[in-house]
Structure formats: C-alpha cells, structure tokens
XYZ file of C-alpha atoms in Angstrom:
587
model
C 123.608 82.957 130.710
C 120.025 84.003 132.005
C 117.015 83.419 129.340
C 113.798 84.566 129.400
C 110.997 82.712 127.886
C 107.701 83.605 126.404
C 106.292 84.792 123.270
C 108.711 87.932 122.516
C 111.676 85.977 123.734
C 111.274 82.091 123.596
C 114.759 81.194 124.757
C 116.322 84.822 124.104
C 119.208 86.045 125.841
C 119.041 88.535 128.906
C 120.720 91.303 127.939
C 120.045 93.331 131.306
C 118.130 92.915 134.621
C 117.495 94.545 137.465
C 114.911 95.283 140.367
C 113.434 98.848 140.422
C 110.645 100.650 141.816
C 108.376 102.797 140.275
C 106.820 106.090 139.989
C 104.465 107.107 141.140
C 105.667 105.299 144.459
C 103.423 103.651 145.748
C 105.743 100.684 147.544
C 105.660 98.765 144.520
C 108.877 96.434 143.032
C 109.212 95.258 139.886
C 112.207 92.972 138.093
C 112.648 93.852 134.395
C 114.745 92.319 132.201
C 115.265 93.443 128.597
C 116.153 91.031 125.498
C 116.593 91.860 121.947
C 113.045 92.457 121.410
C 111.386 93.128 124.280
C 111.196 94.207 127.604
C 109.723 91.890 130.309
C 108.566 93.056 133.943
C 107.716 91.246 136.308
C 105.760 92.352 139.625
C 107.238 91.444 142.949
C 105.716 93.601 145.475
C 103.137 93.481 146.548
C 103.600 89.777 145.488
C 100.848 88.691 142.737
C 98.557 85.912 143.523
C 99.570 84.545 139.961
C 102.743 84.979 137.520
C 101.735 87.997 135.939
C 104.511 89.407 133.738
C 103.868 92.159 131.324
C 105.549 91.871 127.941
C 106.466 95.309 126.260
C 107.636 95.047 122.672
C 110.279 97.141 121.372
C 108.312 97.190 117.967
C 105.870 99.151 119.993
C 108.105 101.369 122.163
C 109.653 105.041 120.915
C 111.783 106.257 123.507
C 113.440 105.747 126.958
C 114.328 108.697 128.755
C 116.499 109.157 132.129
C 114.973 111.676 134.545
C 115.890 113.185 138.166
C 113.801 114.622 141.105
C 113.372 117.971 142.012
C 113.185 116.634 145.131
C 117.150 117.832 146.982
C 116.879 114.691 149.085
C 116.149 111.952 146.391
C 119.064 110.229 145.479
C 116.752 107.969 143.338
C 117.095 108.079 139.089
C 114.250 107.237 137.241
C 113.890 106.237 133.491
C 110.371 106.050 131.391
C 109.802 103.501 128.646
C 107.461 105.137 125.954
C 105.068 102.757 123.887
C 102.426 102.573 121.970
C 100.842 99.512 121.742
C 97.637 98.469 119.954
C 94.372 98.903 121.594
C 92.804 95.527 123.109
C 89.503 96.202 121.760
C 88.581 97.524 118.680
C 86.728 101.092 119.305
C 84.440 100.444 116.508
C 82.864 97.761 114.257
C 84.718 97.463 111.233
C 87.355 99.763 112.413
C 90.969 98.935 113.203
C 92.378 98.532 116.802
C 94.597 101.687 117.111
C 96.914 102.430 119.458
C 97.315 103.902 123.226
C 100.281 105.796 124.583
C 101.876 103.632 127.419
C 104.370 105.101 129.465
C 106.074 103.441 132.358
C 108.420 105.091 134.956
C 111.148 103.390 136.947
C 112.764 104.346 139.949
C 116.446 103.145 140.262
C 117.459 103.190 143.953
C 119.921 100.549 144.627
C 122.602 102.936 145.413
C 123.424 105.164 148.002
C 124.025 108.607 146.054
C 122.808 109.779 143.184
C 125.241 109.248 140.490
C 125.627 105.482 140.621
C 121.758 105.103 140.564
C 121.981 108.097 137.336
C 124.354 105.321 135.869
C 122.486 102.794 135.876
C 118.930 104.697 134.531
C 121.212 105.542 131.932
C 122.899 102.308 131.000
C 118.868 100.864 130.590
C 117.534 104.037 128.716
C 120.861 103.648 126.316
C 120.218 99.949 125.947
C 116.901 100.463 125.541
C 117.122 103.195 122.763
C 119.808 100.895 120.475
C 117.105 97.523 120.004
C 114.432 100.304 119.070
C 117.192 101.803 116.755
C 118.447 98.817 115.101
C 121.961 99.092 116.605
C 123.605 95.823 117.317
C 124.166 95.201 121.335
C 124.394 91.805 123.018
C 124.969 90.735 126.960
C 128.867 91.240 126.064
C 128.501 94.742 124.885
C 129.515 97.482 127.119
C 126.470 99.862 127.191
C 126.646 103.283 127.427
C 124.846 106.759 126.339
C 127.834 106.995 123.997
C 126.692 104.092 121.792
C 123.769 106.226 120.690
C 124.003 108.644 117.222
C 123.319 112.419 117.645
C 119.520 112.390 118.074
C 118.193 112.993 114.334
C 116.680 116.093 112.973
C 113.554 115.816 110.235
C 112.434 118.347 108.197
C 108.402 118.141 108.660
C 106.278 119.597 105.424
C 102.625 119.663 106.110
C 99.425 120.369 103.711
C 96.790 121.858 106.161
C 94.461 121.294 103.192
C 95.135 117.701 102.278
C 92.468 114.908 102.890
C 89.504 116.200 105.405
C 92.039 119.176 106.566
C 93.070 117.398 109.831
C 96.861 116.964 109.321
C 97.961 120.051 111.373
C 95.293 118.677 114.282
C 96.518 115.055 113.941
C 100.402 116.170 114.039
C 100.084 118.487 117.074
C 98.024 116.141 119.173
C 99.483 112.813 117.722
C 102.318 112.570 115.936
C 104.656 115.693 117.872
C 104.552 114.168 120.981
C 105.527 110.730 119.804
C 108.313 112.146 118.019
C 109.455 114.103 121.088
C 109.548 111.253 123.341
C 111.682 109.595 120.103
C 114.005 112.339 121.037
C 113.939 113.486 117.559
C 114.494 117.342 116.857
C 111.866 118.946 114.298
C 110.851 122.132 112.102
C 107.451 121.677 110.939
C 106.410 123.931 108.146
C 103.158 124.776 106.683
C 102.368 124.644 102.845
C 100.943 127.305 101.314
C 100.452 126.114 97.898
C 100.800 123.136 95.222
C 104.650 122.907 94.518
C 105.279 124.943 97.508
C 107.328 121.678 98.888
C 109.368 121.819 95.763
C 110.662 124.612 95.716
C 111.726 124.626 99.286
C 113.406 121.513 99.212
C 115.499 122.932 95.877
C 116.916 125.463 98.056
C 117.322 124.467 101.288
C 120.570 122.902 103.073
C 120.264 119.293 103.166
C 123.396 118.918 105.926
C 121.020 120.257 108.333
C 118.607 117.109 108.133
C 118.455 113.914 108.162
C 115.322 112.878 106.442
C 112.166 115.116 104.903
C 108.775 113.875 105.793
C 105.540 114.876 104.470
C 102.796 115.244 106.555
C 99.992 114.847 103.907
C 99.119 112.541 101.612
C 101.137 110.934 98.693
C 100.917 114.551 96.170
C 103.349 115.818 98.684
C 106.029 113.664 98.968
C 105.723 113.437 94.972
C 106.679 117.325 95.183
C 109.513 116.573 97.616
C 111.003 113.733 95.212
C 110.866 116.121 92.427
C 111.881 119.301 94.567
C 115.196 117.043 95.323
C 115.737 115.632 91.608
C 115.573 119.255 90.551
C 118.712 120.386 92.770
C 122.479 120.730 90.786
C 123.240 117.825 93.428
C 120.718 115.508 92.575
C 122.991 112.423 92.916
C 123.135 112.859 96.621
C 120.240 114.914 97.595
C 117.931 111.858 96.318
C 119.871 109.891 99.071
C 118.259 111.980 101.536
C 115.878 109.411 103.557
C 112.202 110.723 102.868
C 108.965 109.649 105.021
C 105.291 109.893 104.929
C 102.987 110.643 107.880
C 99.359 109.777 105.911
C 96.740 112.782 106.368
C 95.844 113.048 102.957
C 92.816 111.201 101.390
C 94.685 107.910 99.425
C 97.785 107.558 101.160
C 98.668 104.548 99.164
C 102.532 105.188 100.219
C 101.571 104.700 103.906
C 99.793 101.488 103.243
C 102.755 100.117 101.439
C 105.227 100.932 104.773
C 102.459 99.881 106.998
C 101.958 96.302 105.044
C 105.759 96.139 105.034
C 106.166 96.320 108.525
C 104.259 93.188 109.243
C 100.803 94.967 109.597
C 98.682 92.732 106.999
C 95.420 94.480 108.322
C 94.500 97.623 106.360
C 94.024 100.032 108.687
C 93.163 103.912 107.737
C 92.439 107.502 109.116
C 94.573 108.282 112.621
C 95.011 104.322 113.013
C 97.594 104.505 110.042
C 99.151 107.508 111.005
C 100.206 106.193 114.079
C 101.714 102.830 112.586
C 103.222 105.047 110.332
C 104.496 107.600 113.525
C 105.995 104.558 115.321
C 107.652 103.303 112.129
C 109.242 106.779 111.805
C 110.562 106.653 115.073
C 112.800 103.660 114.238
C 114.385 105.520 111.680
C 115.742 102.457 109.770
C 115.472 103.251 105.789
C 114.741 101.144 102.675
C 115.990 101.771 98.672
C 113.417 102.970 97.115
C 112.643 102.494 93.182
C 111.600 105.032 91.754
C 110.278 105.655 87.725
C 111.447 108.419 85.374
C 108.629 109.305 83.499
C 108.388 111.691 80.131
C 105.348 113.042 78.752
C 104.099 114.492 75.491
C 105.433 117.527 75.626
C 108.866 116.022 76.322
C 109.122 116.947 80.652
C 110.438 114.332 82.820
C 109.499 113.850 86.436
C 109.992 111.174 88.922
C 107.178 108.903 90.127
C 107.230 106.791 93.217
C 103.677 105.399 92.887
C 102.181 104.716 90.018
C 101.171 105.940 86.257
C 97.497 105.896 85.401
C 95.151 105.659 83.121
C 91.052 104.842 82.791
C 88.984 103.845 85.641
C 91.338 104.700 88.432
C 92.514 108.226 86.961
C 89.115 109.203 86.094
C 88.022 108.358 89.427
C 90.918 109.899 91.190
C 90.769 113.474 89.600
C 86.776 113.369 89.093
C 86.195 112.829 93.340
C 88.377 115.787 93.574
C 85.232 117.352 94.106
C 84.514 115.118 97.409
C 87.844 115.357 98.952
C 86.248 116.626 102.129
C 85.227 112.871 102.429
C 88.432 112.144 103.031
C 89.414 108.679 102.200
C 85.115 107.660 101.233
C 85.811 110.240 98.112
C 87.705 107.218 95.820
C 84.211 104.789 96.958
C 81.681 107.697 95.792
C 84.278 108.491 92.930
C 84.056 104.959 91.866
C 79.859 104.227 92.439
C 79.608 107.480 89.876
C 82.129 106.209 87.352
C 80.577 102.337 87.240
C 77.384 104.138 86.389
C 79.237 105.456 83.163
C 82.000 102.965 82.705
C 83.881 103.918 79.655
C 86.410 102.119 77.428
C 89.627 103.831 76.095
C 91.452 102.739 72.778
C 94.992 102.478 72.999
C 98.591 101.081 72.035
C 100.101 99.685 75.173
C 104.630 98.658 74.398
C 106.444 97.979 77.834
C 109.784 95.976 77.955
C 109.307 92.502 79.779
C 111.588 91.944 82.665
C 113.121 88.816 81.700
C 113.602 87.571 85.522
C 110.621 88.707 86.766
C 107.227 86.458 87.572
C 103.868 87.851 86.852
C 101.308 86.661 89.459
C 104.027 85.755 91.915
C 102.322 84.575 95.512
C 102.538 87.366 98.517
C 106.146 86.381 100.687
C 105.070 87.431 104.243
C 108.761 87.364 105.415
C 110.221 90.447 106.811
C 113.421 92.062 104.903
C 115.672 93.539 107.731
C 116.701 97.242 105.931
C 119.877 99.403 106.233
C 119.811 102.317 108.730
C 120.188 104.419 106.036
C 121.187 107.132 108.138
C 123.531 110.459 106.611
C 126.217 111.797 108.544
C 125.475 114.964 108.663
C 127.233 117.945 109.893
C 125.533 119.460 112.958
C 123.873 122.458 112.788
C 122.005 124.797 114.585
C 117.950 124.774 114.244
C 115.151 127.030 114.534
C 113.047 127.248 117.694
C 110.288 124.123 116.759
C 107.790 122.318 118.683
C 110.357 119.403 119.721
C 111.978 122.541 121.796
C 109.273 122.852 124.130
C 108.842 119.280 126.437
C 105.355 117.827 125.257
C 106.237 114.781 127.146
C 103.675 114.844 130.791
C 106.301 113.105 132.388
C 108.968 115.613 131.753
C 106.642 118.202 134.118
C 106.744 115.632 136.580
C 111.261 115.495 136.857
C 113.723 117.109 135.805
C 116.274 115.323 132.988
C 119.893 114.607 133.772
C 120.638 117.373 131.194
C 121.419 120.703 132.314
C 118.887 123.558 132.196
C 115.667 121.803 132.774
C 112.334 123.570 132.626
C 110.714 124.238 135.502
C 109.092 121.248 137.407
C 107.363 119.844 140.343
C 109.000 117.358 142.503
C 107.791 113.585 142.214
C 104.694 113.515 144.702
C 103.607 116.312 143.271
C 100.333 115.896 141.538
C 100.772 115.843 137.709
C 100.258 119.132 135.821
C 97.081 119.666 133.422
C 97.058 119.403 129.765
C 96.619 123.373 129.925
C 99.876 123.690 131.351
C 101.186 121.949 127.957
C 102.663 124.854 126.109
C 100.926 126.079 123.386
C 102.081 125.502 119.739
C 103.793 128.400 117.477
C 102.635 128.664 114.307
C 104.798 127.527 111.639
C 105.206 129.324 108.131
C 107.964 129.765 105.231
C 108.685 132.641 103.621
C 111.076 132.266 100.524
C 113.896 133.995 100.119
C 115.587 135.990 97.317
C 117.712 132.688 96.563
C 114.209 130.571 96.001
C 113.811 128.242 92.743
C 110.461 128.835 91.036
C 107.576 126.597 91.190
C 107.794 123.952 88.955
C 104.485 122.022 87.463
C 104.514 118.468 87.186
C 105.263 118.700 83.686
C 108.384 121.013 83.518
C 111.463 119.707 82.038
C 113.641 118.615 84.516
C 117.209 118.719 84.803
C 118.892 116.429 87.196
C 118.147 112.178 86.909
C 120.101 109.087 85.701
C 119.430 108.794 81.796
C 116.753 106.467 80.754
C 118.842 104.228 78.527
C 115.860 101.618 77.789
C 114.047 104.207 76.302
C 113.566 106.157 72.747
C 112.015 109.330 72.292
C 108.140 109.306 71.965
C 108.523 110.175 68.420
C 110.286 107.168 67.686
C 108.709 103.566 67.775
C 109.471 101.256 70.280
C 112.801 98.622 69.963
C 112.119 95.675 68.521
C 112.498 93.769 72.188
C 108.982 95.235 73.439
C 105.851 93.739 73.291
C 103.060 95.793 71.748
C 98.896 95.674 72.588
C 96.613 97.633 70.921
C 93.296 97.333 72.542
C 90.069 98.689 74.134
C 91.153 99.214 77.951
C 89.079 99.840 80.933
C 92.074 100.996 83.166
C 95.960 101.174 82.451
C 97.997 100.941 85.534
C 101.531 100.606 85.785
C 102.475 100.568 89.773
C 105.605 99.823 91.792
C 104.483 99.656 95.314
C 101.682 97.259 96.732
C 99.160 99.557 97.639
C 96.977 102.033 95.136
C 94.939 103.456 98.561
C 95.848 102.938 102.090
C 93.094 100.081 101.632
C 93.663 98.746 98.003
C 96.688 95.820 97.900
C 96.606 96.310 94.169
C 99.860 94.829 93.796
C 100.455 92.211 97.064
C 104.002 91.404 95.293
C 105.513 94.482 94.618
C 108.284 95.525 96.680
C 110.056 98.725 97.481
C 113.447 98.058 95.119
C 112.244 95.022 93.576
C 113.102 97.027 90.210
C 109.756 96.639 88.685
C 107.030 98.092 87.500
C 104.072 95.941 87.690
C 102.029 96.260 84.540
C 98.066 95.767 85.458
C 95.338 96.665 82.606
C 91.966 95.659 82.357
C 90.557 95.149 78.428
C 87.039 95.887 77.484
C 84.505 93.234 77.834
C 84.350 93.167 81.503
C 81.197 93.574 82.915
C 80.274 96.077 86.306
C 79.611 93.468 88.752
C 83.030 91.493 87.532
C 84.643 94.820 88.360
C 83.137 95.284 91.828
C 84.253 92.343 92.488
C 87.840 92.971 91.428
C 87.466 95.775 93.598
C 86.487 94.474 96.475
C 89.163 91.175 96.275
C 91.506 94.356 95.985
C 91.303 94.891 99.489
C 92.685 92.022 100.822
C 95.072 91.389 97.467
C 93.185 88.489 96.390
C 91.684 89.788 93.080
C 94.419 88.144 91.127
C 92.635 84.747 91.979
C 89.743 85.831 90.482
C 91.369 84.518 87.246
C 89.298 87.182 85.528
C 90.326 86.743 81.729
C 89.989 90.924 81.313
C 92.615 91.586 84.073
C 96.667 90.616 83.351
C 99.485 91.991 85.038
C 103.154 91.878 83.543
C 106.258 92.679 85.006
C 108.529 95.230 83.117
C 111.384 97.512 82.859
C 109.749 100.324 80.665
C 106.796 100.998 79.173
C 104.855 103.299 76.723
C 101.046 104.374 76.644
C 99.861 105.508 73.524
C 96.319 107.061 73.701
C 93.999 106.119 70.694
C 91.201 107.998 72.356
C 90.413 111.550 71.964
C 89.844 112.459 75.540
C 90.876 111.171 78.585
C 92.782 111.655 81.926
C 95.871 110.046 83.052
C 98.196 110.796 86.810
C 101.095 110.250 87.572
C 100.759 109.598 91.191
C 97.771 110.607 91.804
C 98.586 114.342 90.032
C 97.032 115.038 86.663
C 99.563 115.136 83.783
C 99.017 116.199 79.992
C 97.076 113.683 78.159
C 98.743 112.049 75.048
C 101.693 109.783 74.752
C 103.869 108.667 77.753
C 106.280 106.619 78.899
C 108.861 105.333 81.707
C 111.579 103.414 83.140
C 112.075 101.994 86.043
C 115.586 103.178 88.020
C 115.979 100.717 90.572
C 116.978 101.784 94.394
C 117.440 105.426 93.340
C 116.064 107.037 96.828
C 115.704 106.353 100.011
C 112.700 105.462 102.179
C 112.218 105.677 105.888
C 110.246 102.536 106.905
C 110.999 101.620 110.374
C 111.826 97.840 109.601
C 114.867 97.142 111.529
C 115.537 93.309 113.378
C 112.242 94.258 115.159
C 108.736 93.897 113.382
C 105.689 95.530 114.613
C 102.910 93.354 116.193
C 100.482 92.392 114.186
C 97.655 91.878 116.992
C-alpha cells in the first residue's frame, strides 16, 4: 500500500499515481498522486535542486476535465485540475486573502495510441471529480466516468439591483466560469421586481433542476423559500436544495455557510462570493430549519434568518437609503441610530427548549452533510451561459466529447479574452399559467401546522415564560450570522431546531453597545457578561408590541408592525453548503 505524507495526507492512502507531462510542453515531468483529500505533484524533470512538491487541496479544486489535441498526430490525452486556492498575500490591509484561479494541465502519454492514454486522463479526471463530490472511492474501487451522477443543473435567480448593483458583473466574470469548469449546466435569470422570484418558482417545473440559487443577497432567497412553500406540492418542492451566491448588502446566509465550512475569518464583498462559489460546486446539502411565522393580520410566511425588532430593524430598513454602500450601509445605519437610541415597551412569551443550553461555547468540529441530491428526470434546457465554453483551456483542445467548438492545436498560442464569447442577456417573461405576486404578508397556503402555537388573539399556554419590559432590540435568530461580518449567534446551527432568543433591556448605555457590537464580530460579545444582553433557546415565541410605533423584519424584509409570533420546524428545507468529507482551508 503506497502512502503519502504531509499536511493534506499524513499517512493517507494512495489512491492513484502516475507520471505525466504537462502542457504547455515544455520537457517537463511530473509524478502526481491523488489521496482522499488532495492531490500531490511532485516535479521530476528537470530534477529540482530541493523536494519541492506542490500540495493541491480538493477543498479548493472545482473540476477536472479530460481534453484531446487538435493536433492529428498527438496520441497524447490531457486532463486539467481546476482550483481556486486562497491568495498568499492579502491584497489589502484589513482585507481578506481571496482567491486565484489555478489551473493545471497534464499530458498523459504513456501509451502508444490514443485511446489507452484517453483512458487513463479519464480514470484521473473521474477520480478526481468523486473526492470533490463527496462520493466514496478508495484504492480498491474500480474508477470510471460511470461512477459520476448526470452533471447537475441549477436554476440561477439574480437581483441586478441588490447590494452596490454588482451581482450580474460578479456572476459573469466570477462565479460562471467557476461553475462551468464544475461542469454544472445553468439558466441564469434576471429579476425584474420584489417577489418576482416567487412567483417564478410557484410555477415552474422543479424536475428540471436540481437546486435554485440566488444570486443576491438574503431578501431573495427569502422570496424563493416562500415562492416554494406557496406551490400545491409544498411537501416536496421545499426539498428542493436552495443556495446563496452573496451580492447583496448583509448576506448574513453566506456568512453562516462560509463559517460552516471551516472559514472562521469573516471575509466579505467578492472574497465571500467566491468561498461561497467553491462551496456550491461541491454540491453536498444540509437540513435546513426553517421558522413559520404569523403576523397581525393573521399571514404566515417562512423565515430562514431571523425575526426582528429595535436596534437592528430600525437600522436595517432606515440605511435603506445607503444601500449603494453596499455592505458600510448597516455601520452608517447604526452611527445614526446610536445618536437616537430608542427603547421599545413590550411583552416578550417564547417556549423554552427544554434540552437546549443558552450560552453554549462555539464547537469548531466539522459535521460531514448528506449529498442531498434529487433524482431528477432529465430534461432538456434553454440555451445558457454554461453552453458556451468559458473555460481558456477549452480554446486551447478539444474534449473527448463529440462536437467540440472550434480550437487551436496545443502549441498554439492561447486565444484572448476577446475571443471569450460574449454573454446573452437573460430575462423572464411570465406566462398565462403565472401565480401572482405575493407580499410578505399574504396568507399562505402550503406549511406543516404550527402545533406549539395559539392564535394571537389568544394568550400564551401556561408552559411559556412571559417578559414585559423596556427593550433596546428583540432578536430571535436561527443561523450564526446577522451580516456576513456579525457572528451574532456563534452556536446556532443549521437544523439544530432552535431559535436563539437574544434581547437587549433598557439601561444599557451607547458605549456598552458599541462594544457589544464590535465583540459581535468575532462572536465574543456573549463574554462580555453584559447584564442587559440574555439569549434563550426556544421552540416558539411571541412579540407583543407595547409601543406605538416601531419597525420589525422578518429577514431583513419589513413586515406589519403589531403582534407576532413563530415556531421553529426543524430540518424542513434543504441547504446547499458544500461540506462534504473535505473542509475548505482555512489559511
């Protein structure tokens, strides 16, 4: 049994190896040799004046792809290994370390014709593409292409107006490619306006996809929940796996995947959109709680986030008017609101969840998740982006498919970024079958029933605890991050069934606040042991207003003020996350 040693493979099993060259040829011979989690090559000629052995986790990589010459006479195969691995300098003070597009391009030539060297490009490419998939293979399994699912097909809904209006920018350039080389098959469709993601996803065929994404930030994939609870199927249509590529301006979603997959570093802007890319491209999935919540007026919609009110609502809709800031709105929102901190009487019930810690301490360990993925039926697509070989190498060889695009042979000099083919543009028009748009506080019709809970009218059972108090901020969140860069709740977990209670009482002065604020970034406010702040886990809840006026979200979107409540329903959808056996390196 061969080993390999080193940091991504201290003792781990060889699973293949091999001597290659590579492209472009320049007389150069490498030996690679690929374990569970990483791939390890080693150059041989020209022979190094020290070991020097490059280590290329599979965290980090998207893709492998098997490519042939145009060349007639090459009876060489080649394969490229696509990664993305973090930047070894950070481009700016106080700025995250990003990532760089690494590709790497073998040359298999041991054999004398072309189909046994085709063989064995495509026994490394398939072996390659199973680690970064999560699907089990070992020095005993017999690889092969056939191993491999369909390639997947996502459903892509962007906001062009979300955060600073650079999502359909930071998709084309960023996020498309990746995906390509992930060989995963896309429509990307423009919104047009608020709930326009709701109604499509009410209507459309779900056996055509395998997960919906929003490209924005977390308003959107509140409309896609929703658009999906809505539908006569609800029961499996919420099983649909759903993503998040952050371009909006809190993306508090995206920091929660992005924490999960080992990445305890908030990072934000592009930086987080391509953890979040990668993560996508390992299409494992994780339950996903998610909180039936009924208003006033007696509507019901489904939150994945959070329910707010005080400080962080007032701040959230009242920067509104900055959102061209992008994410530096929610620190202007909240300089203007400390100048005119206001208190808020109300009568806070919840349910306490009798198994459930508060304060628990921050477990760094790594939950492997399901695959999560549907089998669907396939179907045909529309003409998208994914159709049209982004990939530079791809200009440079032909693939082993049939029908290739036009190419130069290898030794050809590589093509410009103008010969990249332009994008289409992308736009939805709804037909006669379309659902309405529905506000977030319609009645709904689809959901489990929320058996902990009484109508509003009604007062609370006898089991809940009751506070009635002057309150800063309410919050009642299930996932760990309120903004890609606040860990407001560093023990929350995806399907943890929880939501985690947090309010603030009166009495707390600005600069104890700030400094709540600030600990907030790295999770550490809870050991502030400010007497103002408590957190309690619970089932339900109920907010009562006391106060005339005020504003409270449900995440993030403004709701009608007055009484409100939810429950918690435990692992109800599905959430594409990335975390597999591998983990993403945390630099």
């Amino acid at each position: 049994m061969n080993l390999v040693l080193g940091p991504y493979g201290e003792g781990a099993e060889t699973l293949l190896h091999g001597e290659f060259g590579a492209y472009p040829s320049k007389g150069s011979r490498y030996a690679l040799s690929l374990t569970q989690t990483a791939l390890h090559i080693q150059r041989l000629v020209p022979k190094p004046e020290t070991d020097q052995r490059t280590v290329v986790p599979l965290a980090e990589v998207v893709g492998c792809h098997t490519l042939r010459s145009r060349a007639p006479a090459d009876r060489a195969a080649y394969f490229s290994v696509y990664a993305y691995p973090l930047k070894k300098r950070k481009v700016a003070v106080g700025s995250g370390r990003g990532r760089q597009r690494a590709a790497r391009t073998f040359q298999v030539d041991g054999a004398d014709d072309y189909e046994k060297n085709q063989a064995v490009a495509e026994k490394w490419a398939a072996a390659i593409k199973c680690l970064v998939l999560g699907i089990p293979v070992s020095s005993d399994t017999d690889i092969a292409p056939s191993l491999l699912p369909r390639p997947r097909r996502l459903l892509l809904l962007l906001n062009p107006f979300g955060g600073r209006g650079l999502a359909l920018q930071w998709c084309q350039t960023h996020v498309l490619p990746m995906i390509t080389e992930a060989d995963i098959s896309f429509n990307l469709i423009q919104t047009e306006r608020p709930n326009h993601a709701r109604e499509l996803v009410k209507g459309i065929n779900l056996a055509e996809w395998d997960g919906i994404v929003a490209v924005s930030g977390d308003g959107l994939l509140y409309e896609v929940l929703n658009g999906l609870m809505e539908r006569p199927d609800w029961e499996q249509a919420i099983k649909m796996p759903v993503g998040i590529l952050p371009s909006g301006s809190g993306n508090a979603l995206a920091g929660a995947i992005n924490c999960n997959a080992g990445r305890l570093e908030q990072v934000l802007g592009l930086e987080l959109l391509l953890n979040c890319a990668l993560l996508l491209c390992h299409a494992a999935a994780a339950p996903l709680d998610l909180v039936a919540v009924t208003t006033a007026s007696g509507a019901r919609c489904f939150s994945c986030l959070s329910v707010a009110w005080g400080f962080v609502s007032d701040v959230d809709i009242e920067s509104e008017k900055y959102r061209h800031m992008g994410a530096a709105r929610f620190t202007l929102g909240t300089l203007v609101r400390l100048a005119s901190m206001h208190t808020y009487r109300g009568r806070l019930s919840y349910l306490p969840a009798a198994d459930a810690t508060a304060h628990r301490p921050i477990s760094r360990s790594i939950t492997v998740a399901p695959n999560g993925r549907l089998p669907l039926q396939r179907l045909p697509l529309h003409r998208a982006l994914s159709d049209m070989g982004l990939c530079e190498e791809r200009h440079a060889f032909r693939g082993a498919e049939p029908a290739p695009p036009p190419c130069p042979s290898p030794g050809s000099p590589p093509p410009s970024s103008a010969s990249v083919l332009p994008p289409p543009s992308f736009s939805f028009e709804p037909g006669p079958g379309e659902l309405p748009a529905g506000g977030a506080g319609e009645a709904q019709g689809g959901g489990p029933p929320d058996e902990l809970l009484v109508p509003l009218g009604q007062p609370v059972p006898g089991s809940w605890v009751t506070v009635e108090d002057d309150f800063v901020l309410v919050l009642a969140i299930y996932q760990s991050h309120l903004g890609a860069d606040l860990f407001a709740a560093p023990f929350a977990r995806f399907d943890d069934g929880l939501i985690h209670l947090c309010f603030i009482k009166a009495g707390i002065s600005r600069a104890a606040l700030v400094r709540l604020f600030l600990a907030m970034e790295k999770g550490s406010h809870f050991e502030q042991e400010c007497p103002h702040l408590v957190h309690v886990p619970v089932r339900a809840f109920r907010l009562e207003p006391l106060t005339r006026k005020g504003i409270l979200t449900v995440d993030g979107e403004r709701v009608e003020y007055g009484p409100i409540q939810g429950q918690v329903h435990r692992a109800l959808a599905r959430l594409i996350t990335g975390v597999n056996r591998l983990k993403i390196a945390t630099g």
